[in-house]
Coordinates of C-alpha atoms and ligand atoms in Angstrom, one line a residue:
X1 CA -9.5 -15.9 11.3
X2 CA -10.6 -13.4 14.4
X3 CA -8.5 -13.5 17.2
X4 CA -10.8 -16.1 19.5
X5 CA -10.0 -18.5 16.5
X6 CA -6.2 -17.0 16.1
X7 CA -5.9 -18.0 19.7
X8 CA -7.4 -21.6 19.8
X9 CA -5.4 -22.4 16.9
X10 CA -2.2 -21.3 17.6
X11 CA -2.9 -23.0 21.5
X12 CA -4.0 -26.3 19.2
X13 CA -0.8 -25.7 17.2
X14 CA 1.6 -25.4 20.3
X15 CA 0.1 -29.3 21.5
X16 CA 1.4 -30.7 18.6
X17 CA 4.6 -31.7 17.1
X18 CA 5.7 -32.6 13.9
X19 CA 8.1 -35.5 14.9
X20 CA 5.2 -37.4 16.6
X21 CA 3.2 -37.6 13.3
X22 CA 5.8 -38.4 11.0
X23 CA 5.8 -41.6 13.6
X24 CA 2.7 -41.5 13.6
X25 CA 2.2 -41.9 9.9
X26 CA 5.8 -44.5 9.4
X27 CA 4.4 -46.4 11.9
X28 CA 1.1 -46.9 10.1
X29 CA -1.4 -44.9 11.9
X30 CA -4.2 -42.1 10.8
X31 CA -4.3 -38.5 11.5
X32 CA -7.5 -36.6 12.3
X33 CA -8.3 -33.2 11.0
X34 CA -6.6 -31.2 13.7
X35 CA -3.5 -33.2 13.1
X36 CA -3.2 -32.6 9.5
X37 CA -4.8 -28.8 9.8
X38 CA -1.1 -28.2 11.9
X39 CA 1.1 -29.9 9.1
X40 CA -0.4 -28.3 6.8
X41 CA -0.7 -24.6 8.3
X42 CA 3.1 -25.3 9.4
X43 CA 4.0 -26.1 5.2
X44 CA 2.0 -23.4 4.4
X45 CA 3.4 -20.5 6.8
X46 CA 6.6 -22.3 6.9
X47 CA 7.5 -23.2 10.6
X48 CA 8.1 -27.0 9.9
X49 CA 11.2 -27.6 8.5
X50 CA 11.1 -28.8 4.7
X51 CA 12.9 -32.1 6.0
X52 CA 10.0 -33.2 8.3
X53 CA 7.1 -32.8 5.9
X54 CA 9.6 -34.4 3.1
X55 CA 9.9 -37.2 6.0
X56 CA 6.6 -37.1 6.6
X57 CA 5.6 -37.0 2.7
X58 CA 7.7 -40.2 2.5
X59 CA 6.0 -42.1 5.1
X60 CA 2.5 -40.9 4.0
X61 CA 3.7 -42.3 0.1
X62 CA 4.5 -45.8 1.6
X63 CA 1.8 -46.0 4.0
X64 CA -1.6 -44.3 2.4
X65 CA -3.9 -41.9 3.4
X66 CA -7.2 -43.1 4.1
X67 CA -10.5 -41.2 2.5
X68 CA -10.7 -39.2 5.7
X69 CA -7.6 -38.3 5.9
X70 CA -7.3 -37.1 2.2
X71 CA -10.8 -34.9 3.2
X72 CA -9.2 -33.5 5.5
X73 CA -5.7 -32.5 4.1
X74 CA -7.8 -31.2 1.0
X75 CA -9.7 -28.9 3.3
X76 CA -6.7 -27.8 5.3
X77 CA -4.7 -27.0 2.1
X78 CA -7.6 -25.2 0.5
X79 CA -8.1 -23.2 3.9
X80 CA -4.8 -22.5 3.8
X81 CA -4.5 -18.9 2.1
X82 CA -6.8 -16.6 0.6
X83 CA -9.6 -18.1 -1.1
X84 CA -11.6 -16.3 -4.5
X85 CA -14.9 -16.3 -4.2
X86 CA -16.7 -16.3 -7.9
X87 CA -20.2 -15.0 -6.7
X88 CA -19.7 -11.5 -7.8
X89 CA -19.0 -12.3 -11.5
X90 CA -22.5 -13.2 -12.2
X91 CA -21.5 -16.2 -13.6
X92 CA -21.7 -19.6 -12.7
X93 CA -17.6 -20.9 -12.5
X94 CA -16.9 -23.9 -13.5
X95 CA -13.0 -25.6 -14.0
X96 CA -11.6 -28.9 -15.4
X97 CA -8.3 -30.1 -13.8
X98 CA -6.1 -33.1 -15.3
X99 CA -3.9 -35.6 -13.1
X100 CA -1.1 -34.8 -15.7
X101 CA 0.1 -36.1 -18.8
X102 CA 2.5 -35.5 -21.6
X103 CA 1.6 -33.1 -24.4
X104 CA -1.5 -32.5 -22.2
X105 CA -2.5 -29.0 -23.1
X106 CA -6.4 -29.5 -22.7
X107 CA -6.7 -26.3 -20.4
X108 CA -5.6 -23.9 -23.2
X109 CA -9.2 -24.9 -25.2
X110 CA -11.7 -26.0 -22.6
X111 CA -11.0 -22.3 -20.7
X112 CA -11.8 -20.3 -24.0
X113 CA -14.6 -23.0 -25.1
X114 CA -16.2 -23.1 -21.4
X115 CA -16.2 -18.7 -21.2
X116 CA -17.6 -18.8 -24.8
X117 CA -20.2 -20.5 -23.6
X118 CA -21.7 -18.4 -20.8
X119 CA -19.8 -20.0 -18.2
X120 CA -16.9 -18.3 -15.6
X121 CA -13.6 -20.1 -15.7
X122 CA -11.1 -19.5 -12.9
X123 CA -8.0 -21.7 -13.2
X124 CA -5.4 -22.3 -10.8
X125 CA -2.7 -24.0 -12.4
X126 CA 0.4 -26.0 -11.4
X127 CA 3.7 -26.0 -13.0
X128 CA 5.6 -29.2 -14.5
X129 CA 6.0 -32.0 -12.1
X130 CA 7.7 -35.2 -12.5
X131 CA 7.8 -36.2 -16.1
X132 CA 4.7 -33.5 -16.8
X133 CA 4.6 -30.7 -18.3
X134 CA 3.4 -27.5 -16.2
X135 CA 0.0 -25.5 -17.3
X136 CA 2.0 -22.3 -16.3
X137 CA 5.5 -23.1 -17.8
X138 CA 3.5 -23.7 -21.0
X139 CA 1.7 -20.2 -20.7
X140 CA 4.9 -18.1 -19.7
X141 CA 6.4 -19.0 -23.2
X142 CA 4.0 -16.5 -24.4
X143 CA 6.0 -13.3 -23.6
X144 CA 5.1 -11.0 -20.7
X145 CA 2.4 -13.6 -20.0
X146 CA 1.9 -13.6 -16.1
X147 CA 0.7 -16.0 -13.6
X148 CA 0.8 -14.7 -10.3
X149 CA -1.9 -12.2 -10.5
X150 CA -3.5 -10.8 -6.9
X151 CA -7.1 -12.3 -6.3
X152 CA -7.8 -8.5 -7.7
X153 CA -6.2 -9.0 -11.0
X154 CA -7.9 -12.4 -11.4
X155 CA -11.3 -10.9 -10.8
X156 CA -10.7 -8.6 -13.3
X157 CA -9.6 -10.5 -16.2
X158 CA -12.3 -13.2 -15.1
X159 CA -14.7 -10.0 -15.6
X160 CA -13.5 -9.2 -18.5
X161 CA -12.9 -12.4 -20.8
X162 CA -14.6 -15.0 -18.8
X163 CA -11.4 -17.2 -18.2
X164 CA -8.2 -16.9 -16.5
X165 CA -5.6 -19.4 -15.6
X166 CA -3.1 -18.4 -12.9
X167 CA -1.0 -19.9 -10.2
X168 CA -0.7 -20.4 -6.9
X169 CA 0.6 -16.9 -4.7
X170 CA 2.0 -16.8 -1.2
X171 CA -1.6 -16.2 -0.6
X172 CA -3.7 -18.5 -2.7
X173 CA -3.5 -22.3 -1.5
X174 CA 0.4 -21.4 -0.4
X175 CA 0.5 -25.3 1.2
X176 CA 0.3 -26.8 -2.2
X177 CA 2.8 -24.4 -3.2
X178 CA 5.4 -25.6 -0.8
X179 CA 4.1 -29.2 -0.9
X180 CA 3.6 -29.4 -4.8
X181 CA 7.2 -28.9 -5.3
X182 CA 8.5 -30.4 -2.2
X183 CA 7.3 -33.6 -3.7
X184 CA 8.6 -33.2 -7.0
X185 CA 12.3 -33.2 -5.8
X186 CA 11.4 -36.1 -3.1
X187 CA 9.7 -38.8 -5.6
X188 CA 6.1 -38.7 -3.6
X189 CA 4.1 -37.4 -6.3
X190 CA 2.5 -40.6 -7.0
X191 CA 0.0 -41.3 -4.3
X192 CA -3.5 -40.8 -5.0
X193 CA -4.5 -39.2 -1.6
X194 CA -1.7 -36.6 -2.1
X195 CA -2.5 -36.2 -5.8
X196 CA -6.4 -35.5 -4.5
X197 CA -5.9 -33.2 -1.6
X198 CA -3.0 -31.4 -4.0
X199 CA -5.8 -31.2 -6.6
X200 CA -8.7 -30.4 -4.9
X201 CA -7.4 -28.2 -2.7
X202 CA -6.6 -25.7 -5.7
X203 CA -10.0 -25.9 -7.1
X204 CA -12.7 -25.8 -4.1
X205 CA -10.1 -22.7 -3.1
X206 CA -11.3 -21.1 -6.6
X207 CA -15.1 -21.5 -5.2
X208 CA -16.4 -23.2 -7.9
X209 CA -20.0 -24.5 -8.7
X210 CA -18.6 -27.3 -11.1
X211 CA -15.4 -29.3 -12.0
X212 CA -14.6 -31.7 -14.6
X213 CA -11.4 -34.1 -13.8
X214 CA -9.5 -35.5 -16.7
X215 CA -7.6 -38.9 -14.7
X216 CA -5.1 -40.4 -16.8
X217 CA -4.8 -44.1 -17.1
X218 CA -1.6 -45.6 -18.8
X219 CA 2.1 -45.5 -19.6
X220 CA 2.3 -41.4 -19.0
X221 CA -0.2 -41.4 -16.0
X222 CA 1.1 -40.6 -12.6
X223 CA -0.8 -43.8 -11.6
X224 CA -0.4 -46.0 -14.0
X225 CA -2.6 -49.3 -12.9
X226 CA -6.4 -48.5 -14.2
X227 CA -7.5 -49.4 -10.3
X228 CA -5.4 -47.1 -8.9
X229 CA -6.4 -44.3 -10.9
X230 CA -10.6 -45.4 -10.7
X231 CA -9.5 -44.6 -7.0
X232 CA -7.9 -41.5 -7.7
X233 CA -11.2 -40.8 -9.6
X234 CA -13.6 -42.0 -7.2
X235 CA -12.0 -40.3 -4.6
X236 CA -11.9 -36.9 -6.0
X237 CA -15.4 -37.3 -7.5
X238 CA -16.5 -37.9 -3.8
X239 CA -14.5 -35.7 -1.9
X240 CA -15.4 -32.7 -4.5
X241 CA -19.2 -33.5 -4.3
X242 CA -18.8 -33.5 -0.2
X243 CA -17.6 -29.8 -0.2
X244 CA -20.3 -29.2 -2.5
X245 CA -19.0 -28.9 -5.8
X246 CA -20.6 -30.8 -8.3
X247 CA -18.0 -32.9 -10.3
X248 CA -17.6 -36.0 -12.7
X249 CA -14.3 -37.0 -13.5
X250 CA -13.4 -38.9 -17.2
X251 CA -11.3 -41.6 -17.2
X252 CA -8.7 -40.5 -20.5
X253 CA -6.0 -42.6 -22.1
X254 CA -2.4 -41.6 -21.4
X255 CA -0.6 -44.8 -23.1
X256 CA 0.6 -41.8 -25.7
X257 CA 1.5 -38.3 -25.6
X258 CA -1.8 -36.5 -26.6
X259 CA -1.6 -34.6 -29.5
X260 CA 1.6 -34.1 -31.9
X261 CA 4.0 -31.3 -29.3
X262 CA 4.7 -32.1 -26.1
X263 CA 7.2 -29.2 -24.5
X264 CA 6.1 -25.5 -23.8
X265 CA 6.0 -22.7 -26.9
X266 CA 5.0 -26.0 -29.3
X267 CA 1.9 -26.9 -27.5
X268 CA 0.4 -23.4 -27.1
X269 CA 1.3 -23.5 -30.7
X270 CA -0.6 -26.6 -31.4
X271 CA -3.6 -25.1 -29.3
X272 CA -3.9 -21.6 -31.6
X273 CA -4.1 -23.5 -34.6
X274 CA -6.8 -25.9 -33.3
X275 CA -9.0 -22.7 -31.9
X276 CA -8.4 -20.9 -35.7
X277 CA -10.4 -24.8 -37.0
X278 CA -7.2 -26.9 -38.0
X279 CA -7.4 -30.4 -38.6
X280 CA -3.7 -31.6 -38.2
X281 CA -4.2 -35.5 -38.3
X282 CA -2.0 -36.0 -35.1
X283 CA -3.8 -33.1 -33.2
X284 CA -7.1 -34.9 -33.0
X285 CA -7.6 -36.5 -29.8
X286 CA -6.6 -32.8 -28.3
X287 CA -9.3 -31.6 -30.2
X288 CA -11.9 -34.5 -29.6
X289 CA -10.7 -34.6 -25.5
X290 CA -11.1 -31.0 -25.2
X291 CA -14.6 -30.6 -26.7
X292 CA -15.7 -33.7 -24.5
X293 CA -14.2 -32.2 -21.2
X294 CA -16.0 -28.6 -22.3
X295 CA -19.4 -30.6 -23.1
X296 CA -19.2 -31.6 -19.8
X297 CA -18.1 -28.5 -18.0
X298 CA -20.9 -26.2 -20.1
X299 CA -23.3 -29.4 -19.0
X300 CA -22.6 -29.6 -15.2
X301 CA -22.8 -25.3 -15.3
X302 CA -26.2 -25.7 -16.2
X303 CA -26.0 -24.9 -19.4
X304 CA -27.6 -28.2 -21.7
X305 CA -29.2 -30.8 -20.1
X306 CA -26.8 -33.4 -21.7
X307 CA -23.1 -33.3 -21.8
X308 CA -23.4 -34.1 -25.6
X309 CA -25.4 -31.3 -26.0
X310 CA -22.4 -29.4 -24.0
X311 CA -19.9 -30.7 -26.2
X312 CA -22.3 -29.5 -29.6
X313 CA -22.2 -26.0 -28.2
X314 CA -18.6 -26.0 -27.5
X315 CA -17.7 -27.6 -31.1
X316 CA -19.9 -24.2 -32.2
X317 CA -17.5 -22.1 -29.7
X318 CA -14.4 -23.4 -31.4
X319 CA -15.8 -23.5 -35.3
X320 CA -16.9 -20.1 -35.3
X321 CA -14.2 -18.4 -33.7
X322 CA -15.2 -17.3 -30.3
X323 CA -13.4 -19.4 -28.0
X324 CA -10.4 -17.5 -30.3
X325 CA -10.9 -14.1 -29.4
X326 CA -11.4 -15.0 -25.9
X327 CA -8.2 -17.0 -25.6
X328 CA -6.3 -13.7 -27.3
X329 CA -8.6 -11.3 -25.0
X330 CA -7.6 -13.6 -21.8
X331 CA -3.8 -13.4 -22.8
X332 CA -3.5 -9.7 -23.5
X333 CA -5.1 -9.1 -20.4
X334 CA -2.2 -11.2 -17.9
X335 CA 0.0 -9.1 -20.0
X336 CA 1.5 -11.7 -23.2
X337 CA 2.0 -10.2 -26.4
X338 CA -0.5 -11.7 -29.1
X339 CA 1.6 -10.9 -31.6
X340 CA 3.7 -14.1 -31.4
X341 CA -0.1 -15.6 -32.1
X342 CA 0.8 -13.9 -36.0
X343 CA 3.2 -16.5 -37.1
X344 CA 3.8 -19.6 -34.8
X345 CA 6.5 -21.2 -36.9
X346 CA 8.7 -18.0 -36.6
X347 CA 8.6 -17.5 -33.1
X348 CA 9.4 -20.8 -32.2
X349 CA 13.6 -20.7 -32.1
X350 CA 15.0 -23.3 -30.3
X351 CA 18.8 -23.9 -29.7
X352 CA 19.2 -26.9 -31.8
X353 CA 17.3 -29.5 -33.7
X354 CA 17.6 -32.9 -34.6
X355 CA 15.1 -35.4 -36.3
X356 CA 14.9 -38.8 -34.5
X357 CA 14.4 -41.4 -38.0
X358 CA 12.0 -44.9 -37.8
X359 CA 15.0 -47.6 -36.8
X360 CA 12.7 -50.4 -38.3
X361 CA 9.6 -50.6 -40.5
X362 CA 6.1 -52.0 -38.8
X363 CA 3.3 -50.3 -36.7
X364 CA 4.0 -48.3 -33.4
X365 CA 2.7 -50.8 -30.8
X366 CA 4.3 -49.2 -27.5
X367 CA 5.0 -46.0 -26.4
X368 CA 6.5 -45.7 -22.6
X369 CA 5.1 -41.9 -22.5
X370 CA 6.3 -41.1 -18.8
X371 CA 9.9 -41.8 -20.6
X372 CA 8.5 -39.6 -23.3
X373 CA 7.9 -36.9 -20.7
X374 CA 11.6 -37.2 -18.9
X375 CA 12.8 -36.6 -22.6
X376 CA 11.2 -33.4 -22.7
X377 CA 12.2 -32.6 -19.5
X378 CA 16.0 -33.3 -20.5
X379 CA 15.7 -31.4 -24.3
X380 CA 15.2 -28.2 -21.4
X381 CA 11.6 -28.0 -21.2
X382 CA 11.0 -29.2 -17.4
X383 CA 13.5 -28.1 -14.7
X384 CA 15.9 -30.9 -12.5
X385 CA 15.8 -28.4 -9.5
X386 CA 12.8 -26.4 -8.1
X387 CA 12.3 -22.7 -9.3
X388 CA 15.5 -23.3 -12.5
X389 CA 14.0 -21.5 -15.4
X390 CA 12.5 -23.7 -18.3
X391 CA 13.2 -23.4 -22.0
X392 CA 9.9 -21.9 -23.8
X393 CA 11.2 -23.7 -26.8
X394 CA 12.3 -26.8 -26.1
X395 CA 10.2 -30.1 -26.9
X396 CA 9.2 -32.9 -29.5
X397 CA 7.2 -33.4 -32.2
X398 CA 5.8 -36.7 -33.0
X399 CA 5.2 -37.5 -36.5
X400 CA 3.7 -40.8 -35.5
X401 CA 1.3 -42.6 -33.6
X402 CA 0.2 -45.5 -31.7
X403 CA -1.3 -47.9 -34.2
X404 CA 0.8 -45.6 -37.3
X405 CA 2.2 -47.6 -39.7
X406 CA 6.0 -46.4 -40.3
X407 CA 8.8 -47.5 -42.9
X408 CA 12.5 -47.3 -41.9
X409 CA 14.0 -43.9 -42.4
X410 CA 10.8 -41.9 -42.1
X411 CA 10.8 -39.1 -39.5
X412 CA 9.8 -40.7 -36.3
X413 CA 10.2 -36.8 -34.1
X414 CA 11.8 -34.0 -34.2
X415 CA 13.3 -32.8 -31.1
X416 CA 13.7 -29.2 -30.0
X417 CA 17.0 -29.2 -27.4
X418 CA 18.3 -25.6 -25.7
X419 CA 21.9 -26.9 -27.0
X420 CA 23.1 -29.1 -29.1
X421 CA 24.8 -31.2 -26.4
X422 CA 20.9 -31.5 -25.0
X423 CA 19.7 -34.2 -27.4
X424 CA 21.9 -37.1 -27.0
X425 CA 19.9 -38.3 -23.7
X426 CA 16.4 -38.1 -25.2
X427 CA 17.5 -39.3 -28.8
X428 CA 18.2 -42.3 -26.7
X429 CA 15.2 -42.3 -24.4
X430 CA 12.7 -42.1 -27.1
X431 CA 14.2 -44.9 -28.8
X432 CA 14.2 -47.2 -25.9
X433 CA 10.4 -45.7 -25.3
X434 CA 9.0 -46.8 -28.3
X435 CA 8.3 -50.4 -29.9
X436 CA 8.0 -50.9 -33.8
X437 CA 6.5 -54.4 -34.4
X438 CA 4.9 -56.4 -37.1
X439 CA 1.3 -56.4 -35.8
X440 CA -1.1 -53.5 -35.1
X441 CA -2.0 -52.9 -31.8
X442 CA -4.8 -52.7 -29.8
X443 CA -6.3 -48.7 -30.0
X444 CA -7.0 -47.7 -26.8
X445 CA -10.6 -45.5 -26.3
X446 CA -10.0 -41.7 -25.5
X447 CA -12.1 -41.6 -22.8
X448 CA -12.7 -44.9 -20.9
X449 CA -15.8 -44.1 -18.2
X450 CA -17.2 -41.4 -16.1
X451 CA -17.3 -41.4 -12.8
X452 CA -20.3 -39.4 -11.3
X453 CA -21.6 -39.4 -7.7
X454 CA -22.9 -42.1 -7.0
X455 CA -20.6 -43.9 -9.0
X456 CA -17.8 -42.8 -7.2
X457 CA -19.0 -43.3 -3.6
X458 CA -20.5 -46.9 -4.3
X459 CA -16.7 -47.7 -5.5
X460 CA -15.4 -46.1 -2.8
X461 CA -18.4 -48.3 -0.4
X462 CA -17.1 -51.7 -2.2
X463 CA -13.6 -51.1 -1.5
X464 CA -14.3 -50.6 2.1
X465 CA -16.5 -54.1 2.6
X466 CA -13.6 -55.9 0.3
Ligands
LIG1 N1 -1.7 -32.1 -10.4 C1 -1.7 -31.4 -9.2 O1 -2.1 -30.3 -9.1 N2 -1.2 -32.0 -8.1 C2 -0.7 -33.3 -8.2 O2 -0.4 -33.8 -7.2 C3 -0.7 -34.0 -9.4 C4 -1.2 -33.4 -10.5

């Protein structure tokens, strides 16, 4: 900002006042762009209080944002700090971003698949939230690993390995910093105009020319009703394309934890082995997501005209070892020690152990996955209170399915707790989370549509004449 604009805005700023739009927004009403460029500059530099935007948060749960609205708080949030601008890596930078999800661990193999393939990927990552896990929590398991890297230190490693995942600073998108976790501790995560504007704002600050979202529909998804997340999709999709990004978003299936680990150490773990070509039965869908979110990323960079020819190239990224060495070349550059890469099993030491046993024979029907993720969260792997430390090696691992047929006394999981007194709770929870019955259950499609463009905004059109 020059000082003219310094001026104008701080003179715009002193007009306003917090109070009069948390009324605003209990009371039902819509806020234009200035209103929401003040609440949000005020999170971000921190001259509201963290009770009125947690008021305000509240009322803007219960009452909605509408379209323009979420534009607008996705623009002032990305505005809000420094911004990277990709053009001088030569590359065109593309990014996927997920809604969140338990076990979801996707970024670890569409970042290495995606650079492989020609492409720039510059990822700013949140950390757990709600009953998800955290991108970054997952990646400081690795030690020395660092996140906050200066805009500097992410050019660099960009330049050098062609992907790098990082958080938020006090200087990149510091509004979804404060907000992010402001939200977490307030229950006013799930909303999709906050989830969007939370979302978006991270990636158009990253400048890029593409972005794949992964929305999540069922039992672990933030929203869990498929309309509310072809909303969530839709509305992204749109808002993405209108600051000129070009974007699809995949409608994924979150009625189980993906893959076999959900927790921090174990799903890096499960990553490594996938980019070295294993084919552990219960890591599949990780595998078969990841190459179909990379087949679209490589496709929307430019790269194949198809997004199945995308997700041939990446499979070619990940069989012959490329998407490997830049995953290792990415972490020794934020600083982690690839040596922990040498033996996964041996690194992994949590505080205690315990294996959850099938209670009954019959096929896994149900599994209630966001009470999957809270018992992740309670074996030590997410925190109760914003900024508590995390265990690296807490977690589960699920030895069945949806649709698996189990007899009594098999192992169901095993569960990785900081202390022993840590496993009680989630013993319980996953029991109570899951259904054995006599019948097989319905599978439910990976990916469930697409959401392009057009697609999006002609949803977005019918909702408005309905
Ligand atoms: N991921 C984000 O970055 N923000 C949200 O609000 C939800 C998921």
């Amino acid at each position: 900002m020059n000082e003219i604009e310094r001026a104008g805005a701080t003179q715009d700023r002193t007009r306003l006042h917090m109070i009069d739009l948390i009324r605003k927004k209990r009371d039902g009403g819509t806020l234009d762009a200035r209103e929401l460029s003040f609440l949000v500059a005020g999170a971000a530099d921190e001259s509201i209080p963290l009770e009125q935007l947690a008021a305000w948060l509240m009322a803007a749960w219960l009452r909605g944002l509408s379209l323009e609205e979420t534009r607008s708080m996705a623009m002032a949030m990305r505005d809000s700090g420094e911004k990277f601008d990709p053009r001088n890596l030569g590359k065109v930078a593309v990014d996927k971003h997920s809604t969140g999800g338990v076990g979801d661990k996707t970024s670890f193999l569409v970042a290495p698949l995606a650079a492989a393939c020609g492409l720039a990927v510059p990822m700013i990552s949140g950390r757990a939230l709600g009953h998800t896990g955290g991108t970054l929590d997952k990646l400081e398991a690795i030690p020395g690993y660092r996140t906050a890297l200066t805009l500097a230190e992410f050019e660099a490693v960009l330049k050098r390995c062609g992907a790098s995942i990082v958080s938020q600073t006090p200087t990149l998108v510091p509004a979804d910093r404060i907000l992010y976790a402001l939200r977490d501790r307030t229950g006013t995560v799930e909303n999709p105009g906050l989830i969007c504007a939370s979302i978006l704002s991270k990636k158009l600050a990253a400048g890029l020319n593409a972005l794949v979202l992964d929305v999540k529909t069922g039992s672990g998804a933030f929203l869990r009703k498929r309309e509310d997340a072809d909303y969530l999709a839709a509305l992204m999709v749109a808002t993405a394309e209108a600051a000129g990004t070009r974007t699809a978003a995949l409608m994924t299936d979150m009625s189980q934890p993906l893959g076999r680990m959900a927790g921090n150490w174990i799903e890096i773990a499960e990553c490594v082995e996938l980019l070295r070509g294993g084919r552990a039965a219960g890591s599949e869908d990780v595998r078969e997501l990841s190459l179909l979110l990379a087949g679209w990323m490589i496709h929307l960079g430019g790269k194949t005209d198809t997004p199945q020819a995308g997700y041939q190239l990446a499979e070619a990224a990940l069989m012959d070892g490329s998407a490997l060495s830049v995953f290792l070349k990415m972490v020794d550059a934020q600083g982690g020690d690839v040596s922990v890469f040498d033996d996964l099993r041996r690194f992994h030491k949590p505080g205690a152990t315990d294996v959850l046993e099938a209670w009954q024979g019959g096929f896994v029907t149900e599994m209630d996955t966001t009470a999957l993720g809270w018992a992740v969260q309670r074996l030590g792997a997410g925190r109760e209170k914003a900024g508590e430390p995390v265990d690296p090696h807490a977690g589960i691992e699920f030895h069945a399915r949806r649709g698996t047929r189990v007899e009594k006394g098999q192992p169901f999981a095993t569960l990785y707790a900081t202390k022993q007194e840590m496993l009680a709770e989630p013993l319980e929870l996953i029991r109570k989370a899951v259904t054995i019955a006599e019948t097989a259950p319905e599978i439910v499609p990976l990916v469930s549509g697409v959401f392009r463009r057009e697609s999006a905004e002609s949803f977005l059109a019918s909702l408005t004449r309905s």
